[in-house]
Amino acid sequence: MKFIVHTYGCQMNVRDSEAVAALLAAAGHEKAANEDEAEMVIINSCTVRDKAEQKAIGKSGNMIAAKRNGSKRLVGLMGCAVKRLGEDVFKLLPGLDFAVGPRRFGAIPHLVERCLAGERRILETAGDDEVPQGLDAHEQQGFKAFVTVLLGCDNRCSYCIVPDVRGHEFSRPGREVAAEVGALAAHGVKEVCLLGQSVLRYGRRNAAWFASDPPSLYKEPFPRLLEMLDKTQGLERIRFTSAHPGGCTDELVQAFATMPRVCRHLHLPVQSGSDRILKAMGRGYARAEYLAAIAKLRRFDPEFALTTDVIVGYPGETEEDFEATRSLMEEAQFDNAFIFKYSPRPGTRSAALPDDVSKEEKERRNQVLLADQEKRGLARNERLVGTVREVMVEGPSLRNAARWSGRDGGNRIVVFAPPRALRPGETVQVRITEAHPQILIGEALA
Ligand code: SAH
Ligand code: SF4
């Protein structure tokens, strides 16, 4: 059957969708060129905020409605919203053919067979410790790939539904990850991004597994994993996301400083700059500890790129708390920031508290932080004018096809006129001539 997968939410979902596409192709199905042509539509859902869930459910509803006009198309929903909703998913979407939770996506080819045999409304959600089949399945690759290294999350921040839907932490054995990365590199992949909800907790829960790994300079499992992957033939860049500040140890800093392939960028969600709110959130660090952690990174490289997530309007967040977040962001000098308006999620600890910051006030705080970040992003990028950045080429720029774009090690987007015919995945040196809040413009050196 011709299929299409629509993805909502985080990079983890992007990766799971790619694995599903690879598994379906291996089972003899074929990717549709567009939605109209698709005989099977799979929607990968997010539930981290209410709005995100609504989008995926809305899209599924549209796909099911289109089906009523006589087509025999299959519609399946996968991902975090399925785990949250359970059987209720069929109350919201009565015409759904199958629904599958985030740790069971490997079953999809089999569920499709069952649907083709006439079954409908199949629900499969896994237990909190299940390891999905097909974690290492990849489609025919470009030069970049995501690799899942840590499943689930055991942190239980007060506002977060992720642990309920993605289950317990499970670290894949280092050798398995190294084999996957090696195979990707052998097929031309130059950059991998290692994924986990709290990726620096890699190897903490099932530590015994790592006892037989090769000798290493490092004691902690995540730097050990980086060291193992750093030896991969043909691989040029290693990134990882998302990082909990608690994992920003001296060994991690040392790994950044000593392994040139490990990109000098960290997505380090701070969530708030107020100690009172951080405590209520159960984040496990105070403002000063967060700032001390990033100071270590910027000490050895002042251009070390830092990005973050912030929540505005957490229950009880006062103007003073909000101003503390504002000042932390200024002190931290983030290169980029994603700002989210607090959304109570059923079953989380904070959902029991009154959602007492008004919608308008959340919106105002959101806009203030975005405007601050716009200025800060520009100022940070202006510092780079005149410097030469090593850029991995991605392809023609979306806005102007005469120019090409790529990313530097800090994940900054760099746009430039190609000096010659270029291939995606090639590395060029670009002198920066112009700064914008979100992009750098430059000229490629011959
Ligand atoms: N595992 C990642 C984050 C996963 S969710 C980490 O811990 O770094 C991505 C982001 O969504 C979070 O960093 C947080 O800023 C935001 N988020 C999570 N739950 C939320 C909620 N209930 N309301 C608003 N934003 C939320
Ligand atoms: Fe959610 Fe906290 Fe786990 Fe991130 S670390 S997924 S915010 S519980």
Tab-separated table of C-alpha atoms in Angstrom, residues 184-426:
chain	number	residue	atom	x	y	z
A	184	LEU	CA	24.752	4.931	9.018
A	185	ALA	CA	28.222	6.396	8.460
A	186	ALA	CA	29.009	3.602	6.003
A	187	HIS	CA	25.961	4.775	4.015
A	188	GLY	CA	27.193	8.363	3.878
A	189	VAL	CA	25.769	9.853	7.081
A	190	LYS	CA	28.098	12.607	8.315
A	191	GLU	CA	26.155	13.833	11.341
A	192	VAL	CA	24.181	11.975	13.982
A	193	CYS	CA	21.977	13.464	16.663
A	194	LEU	CA	21.582	11.193	19.692
A	195	LEU	CA	18.112	11.382	21.186
A	196	GLY	CA	16.666	10.983	24.649
A	197	GLN	CA	14.190	12.974	26.748
A	198	SER	CA	16.952	13.481	29.256
A	199	VAL	CA	19.829	12.152	27.225
A	200	LEU	CA	22.557	12.868	29.802
A	201	ARG	CA	20.937	10.276	32.059
A	202	TYR	CA	22.110	7.692	29.525
A	203	GLY	CA	23.308	4.551	31.269
A	204	ARG	CA	22.346	5.669	34.770
A	205	ARG	CA	19.485	3.255	35.320
A	206	ASN	CA	20.876	0.080	33.792
A	207	ALA	CA	24.512	0.820	34.581
A	208	ALA	CA	25.534	-2.842	34.851
A	209	TRP	CA	25.167	-3.196	31.074
A	210	PHE	CA	28.150	-1.007	30.471
A	211	ALA	CA	30.602	-2.920	32.612
A	212	SER	CA	32.033	-4.818	29.619
A	213	ASP	CA	32.421	-1.774	27.320
A	214	PRO	CA	35.896	-0.909	26.020
A	215	PRO	CA	38.253	0.911	28.437
A	216	SER	CA	37.650	4.646	28.537
A	217	LEU	CA	39.012	7.927	29.831
A	218	TYR	CA	35.606	8.557	31.343
A	219	LYS	CA	33.694	7.101	34.273
A	220	GLU	CA	30.244	8.377	33.328
A	221	PRO	CA	28.259	6.423	30.752
A	222	PHE	CA	27.280	9.299	28.443
A	223	PRO	CA	30.815	10.621	27.826
A	224	ARG	CA	31.855	6.975	27.384
A	225	LEU	CA	29.225	6.583	24.682
A	226	LEU	CA	30.464	9.757	22.958
A	227	GLU	CA	34.007	8.423	23.075
A	228	MET	CA	32.910	5.148	21.497
A	229	LEU	CA	31.044	6.947	18.680
A	230	ASP	CA	33.841	9.464	18.144
A	231	LYS	CA	35.864	6.650	16.579
A	232	THR	CA	33.275	6.017	13.818
A	233	GLN	CA	34.862	6.055	10.342
A	234	GLY	CA	33.418	8.795	8.130
A	235	LEU	CA	31.351	10.467	10.843
A	236	GLU	CA	32.048	14.197	11.184
A	237	ARG	CA	29.591	15.543	13.722
A	238	ILE	CA	27.888	14.233	16.852
A	239	ARG	CA	25.024	16.137	18.451
A	240	PHE	CA	22.587	15.156	21.176
A	241	THR	CA	19.366	16.427	22.718
A	242	SER	CA	17.640	17.103	25.109
A	243	ALA	CA	19.849	17.690	28.135
A	244	HIS	CA	18.709	18.072	31.731
A	245	PRO	CA	20.963	20.580	33.539
A	246	GLY	CA	21.621	18.003	36.267
A	247	GLY	CA	23.723	16.017	33.789
A	248	CYS	CA	26.070	18.864	32.887
A	249	THR	CA	29.076	17.360	34.702
A	250	ASP	CA	32.812	18.088	34.504
A	251	GLU	CA	33.259	14.934	32.423
A	252	LEU	CA	30.712	16.225	29.914
A	253	VAL	CA	32.563	19.534	29.663
A	254	GLN	CA	35.781	17.577	29.168
A	255	ALA	CA	34.117	15.543	26.392
A	256	PHE	CA	33.167	18.746	24.561
A	257	ALA	CA	36.660	20.141	25.001
A	258	THR	CA	38.531	17.049	23.835
A	259	MET	CA	36.373	15.475	21.113
A	260	PRO	CA	36.254	17.812	18.105
A	261	ARG	CA	33.435	15.874	16.450
A	262	VAL	CA	31.128	16.532	19.391
A	263	CYS	CA	29.387	19.777	18.409
A	264	ARG	CA	29.626	22.662	20.828
A	265	HIS	CA	25.925	23.121	21.311
A	266	LEU	CA	23.672	22.126	24.163
A	267	HIS	CA	19.898	22.368	24.326
A	268	LEU	CA	19.563	22.806	28.061
A	269	PRO	CA	15.955	23.523	29.086
A	270	VAL	CA	15.933	25.824	32.118
A	271	GLN	CA	12.100	26.178	32.379
A	272	SER	CA	12.264	29.069	34.872
A	273	GLY	CA	14.724	31.481	36.466
A	274	SER	CA	12.884	31.610	39.798
A	275	ASP	CA	14.116	29.278	42.531
A	276	ARG	CA	10.617	29.122	43.993
A	277	ILE	CA	9.130	27.925	40.683
A	278	LEU	CA	12.051	25.578	39.933
A	279	LYS	CA	11.424	23.955	43.292
A	280	ALA	CA	7.679	23.666	42.654
A	281	MET	CA	8.469	22.108	39.267
A	282	GLY	CA	10.741	19.542	40.925
A	283	ARG	CA	13.560	20.309	38.503
A	284	GLY	CA	16.302	19.411	40.974
A	285	TYR	CA	18.528	22.489	40.463
A	286	ALA	CA	18.531	26.126	41.527
A	287	ARG	CA	19.140	29.182	39.359
A	288	ALA	CA	22.735	29.574	40.571
A	289	GLU	CA	23.544	25.933	39.791
A	290	TYR	CA	22.193	26.285	36.278
A	291	LEU	CA	24.251	29.418	35.672
A	292	ALA	CA	27.356	27.747	37.110
A	293	ALA	CA	26.897	24.783	34.746
A	294	ILE	CA	26.748	26.951	31.646
A	295	ALA	CA	29.609	29.136	32.830
A	296	LYS	CA	31.819	26.031	32.688
A	297	LEU	CA	30.904	25.559	29.018
A	298	ARG	CA	31.398	29.170	28.009
A	299	ARG	CA	34.704	29.311	29.882
A	300	PHE	CA	36.430	26.976	27.470
A	301	ASP	CA	34.522	28.278	24.440
A	302	PRO	CA	32.824	31.708	24.633
A	303	GLU	CA	30.921	30.860	21.428
A	304	PHE	CA	29.554	27.618	22.876
A	305	ALA	CA	25.940	27.606	21.640
A	306	LEU	CA	23.204	27.299	24.239
A	307	THR	CA	19.508	26.965	23.564
A	308	THR	CA	16.718	26.423	26.042
A	309	ASP	CA	13.036	25.813	26.800
A	310	VAL	CA	11.067	28.053	29.142
A	311	ILE	CA	7.546	27.699	30.523
A	312	VAL	CA	5.595	30.885	31.315
A	313	GLY	CA	2.518	30.966	33.541
A	314	TYR	CA	3.246	27.961	35.755
A	315	PRO	CA	0.687	27.894	38.646
A	316	GLY	CA	1.467	30.683	41.094
A	317	GLU	CA	4.072	32.373	38.840
A	318	THR	CA	4.192	35.995	39.983
A	319	GLU	CA	5.530	39.028	38.159
A	320	GLU	CA	8.640	38.701	40.324
A	321	ASP	CA	9.136	35.049	39.305
A	322	PHE	CA	8.690	36.027	35.683
A	323	GLU	CA	11.249	38.825	35.977
A	324	ALA	CA	13.658	36.283	37.479
A	325	THR	CA	13.247	34.186	34.320
A	326	ARG	CA	13.856	37.264	32.192
A	327	SER	CA	17.057	38.124	34.021
A	328	LEU	CA	18.307	34.534	33.959
A	329	MET	CA	17.865	34.447	30.194
A	330	GLU	CA	19.877	37.629	29.886
A	331	GLU	CA	22.634	36.305	32.145
A	332	ALA	CA	22.744	33.000	30.311
A	333	GLN	CA	22.966	34.734	26.899
A	334	PHE	CA	21.021	31.998	25.123
A	335	ASP	CA	21.506	31.756	21.385
A	336	ASN	CA	17.904	30.634	20.941
A	337	ALA	CA	14.944	29.840	23.167
A	338	PHE	CA	11.602	28.081	22.854
A	339	ILE	CA	8.931	29.635	25.066
A	340	PHE	CA	5.863	27.601	26.061
A	341	LYS	CA	2.684	28.709	27.775
A	342	TYR	CA	1.916	26.415	30.701
A	343	SER	CA	-0.731	23.834	29.851
A	344	PRO	CA	-2.077	21.586	32.652
A	345	ARG	CA	-1.788	17.922	31.670
A	346	PRO	CA	-4.083	15.318	33.235
A	347	GLY	CA	-2.428	13.145	35.876
A	348	THR	CA	0.628	15.369	36.410
A	349	ARG	CA	1.266	16.815	39.900
A	350	SER	CA	0.817	20.422	38.828
A	351	ALA	CA	-2.580	19.660	37.241
A	352	ALA	CA	-3.943	19.548	40.793
A	353	LEU	CA	-2.938	23.210	41.290
A	354	PRO	CA	-5.100	26.092	40.070
A	355	ASP	CA	-4.034	27.229	36.565
A	356	ASP	CA	-4.136	30.788	37.903
A	357	VAL	CA	-2.128	32.838	35.418
A	358	SER	CA	-4.650	34.143	32.869
A	359	LYS	CA	-4.425	33.309	29.192
A	360	GLU	CA	-3.725	36.966	28.375
A	361	GLU	CA	-0.943	37.191	30.947
A	362	LYS	CA	0.684	33.990	29.651
A	363	GLU	CA	0.550	35.469	26.172
A	364	ARG	CA	2.085	38.744	27.382
A	365	ARG	CA	4.944	36.972	29.178
A	366	ASN	CA	5.500	34.830	26.112
A	367	GLN	CA	5.770	37.912	23.866
A	368	VAL	CA	8.125	39.718	26.264
A	369	LEU	CA	10.531	36.773	26.340
A	370	LEU	CA	10.371	36.347	22.569
A	371	ALA	CA	11.144	40.035	22.012
A	372	ASP	CA	14.065	39.860	24.470
A	373	GLN	CA	15.392	36.764	22.725
A	374	GLU	CA	15.098	38.380	19.287
A	375	LYS	CA	17.391	41.205	20.426
A	376	ARG	CA	19.733	38.862	22.260
A	377	GLY	CA	19.936	36.475	19.275
A	378	LEU	CA	20.906	39.384	17.048
A	379	ALA	CA	23.540	40.656	19.494
A	380	ARG	CA	25.020	37.176	19.889
A	381	ASN	CA	25.140	36.660	16.134
A	382	GLU	CA	26.703	40.097	15.581
A	383	ARG	CA	29.684	38.944	17.626
A	384	LEU	CA	30.357	36.365	14.919
A	385	VAL	CA	30.578	38.854	12.033
A	386	GLY	CA	34.090	38.642	10.564
A	387	THR	CA	34.769	35.147	11.938
A	388	VAL	CA	35.026	32.024	9.786
A	389	ARG	CA	32.574	29.223	10.590
A	390	GLU	CA	32.798	25.614	9.516
A	391	VAL	CA	29.473	24.946	7.816
A	392	MET	CA	27.970	21.613	6.856
A	393	VAL	CA	25.964	22.274	3.706
A	394	GLU	CA	22.253	21.366	3.735
A	395	GLY	CA	20.945	22.592	0.364
A	396	PRO	CA	19.470	25.601	-1.447
A	397	SER	CA	18.071	28.220	0.927
A	398	LEU	CA	14.275	28.118	1.206
A	399	ARG	CA	13.888	31.852	0.638
A	400	ASN	CA	16.362	32.300	-2.178
A	401	ALA	CA	17.425	29.239	-4.171
A	402	ALA	CA	20.482	31.079	-5.547
A	403	ARG	CA	21.926	30.873	-2.050
A	404	TRP	CA	22.662	27.765	-0.027
A	405	SER	CA	22.288	27.146	3.628
A	406	GLY	CA	23.944	24.955	6.203
A	407	ARG	CA	24.764	24.837	9.909
A	408	ASP	CA	27.847	25.520	11.949
A	409	GLY	CA	28.855	23.348	14.899
A	410	GLY	CA	26.676	25.490	17.183
A	411	ASN	CA	23.664	24.551	15.014
A	412	ARG	CA	23.411	28.155	13.763
A	413	ILE	CA	21.927	28.510	10.288
A	414	VAL	CA	24.411	30.058	7.831
A	415	VAL	CA	23.333	31.273	4.370
A	416	PHE	CA	25.888	31.923	1.604
A	417	ALA	CA	26.364	32.044	-2.185
A	418	PRO	CA	27.827	28.694	-3.302
A	419	PRO	CA	31.349	29.201	-4.701
A	420	ARG	CA	31.015	26.048	-6.871
A	421	ALA	CA	28.699	23.058	-7.252
A	422	LEU	CA	28.074	21.762	-3.735
A	423	ARG	CA	26.650	18.553	-2.346
A	424	PRO	CA	24.583	18.370	0.854
A	425	GLY	CA	26.809	17.048	3.645
A	426	GLU	CA	29.952	18.760	2.357
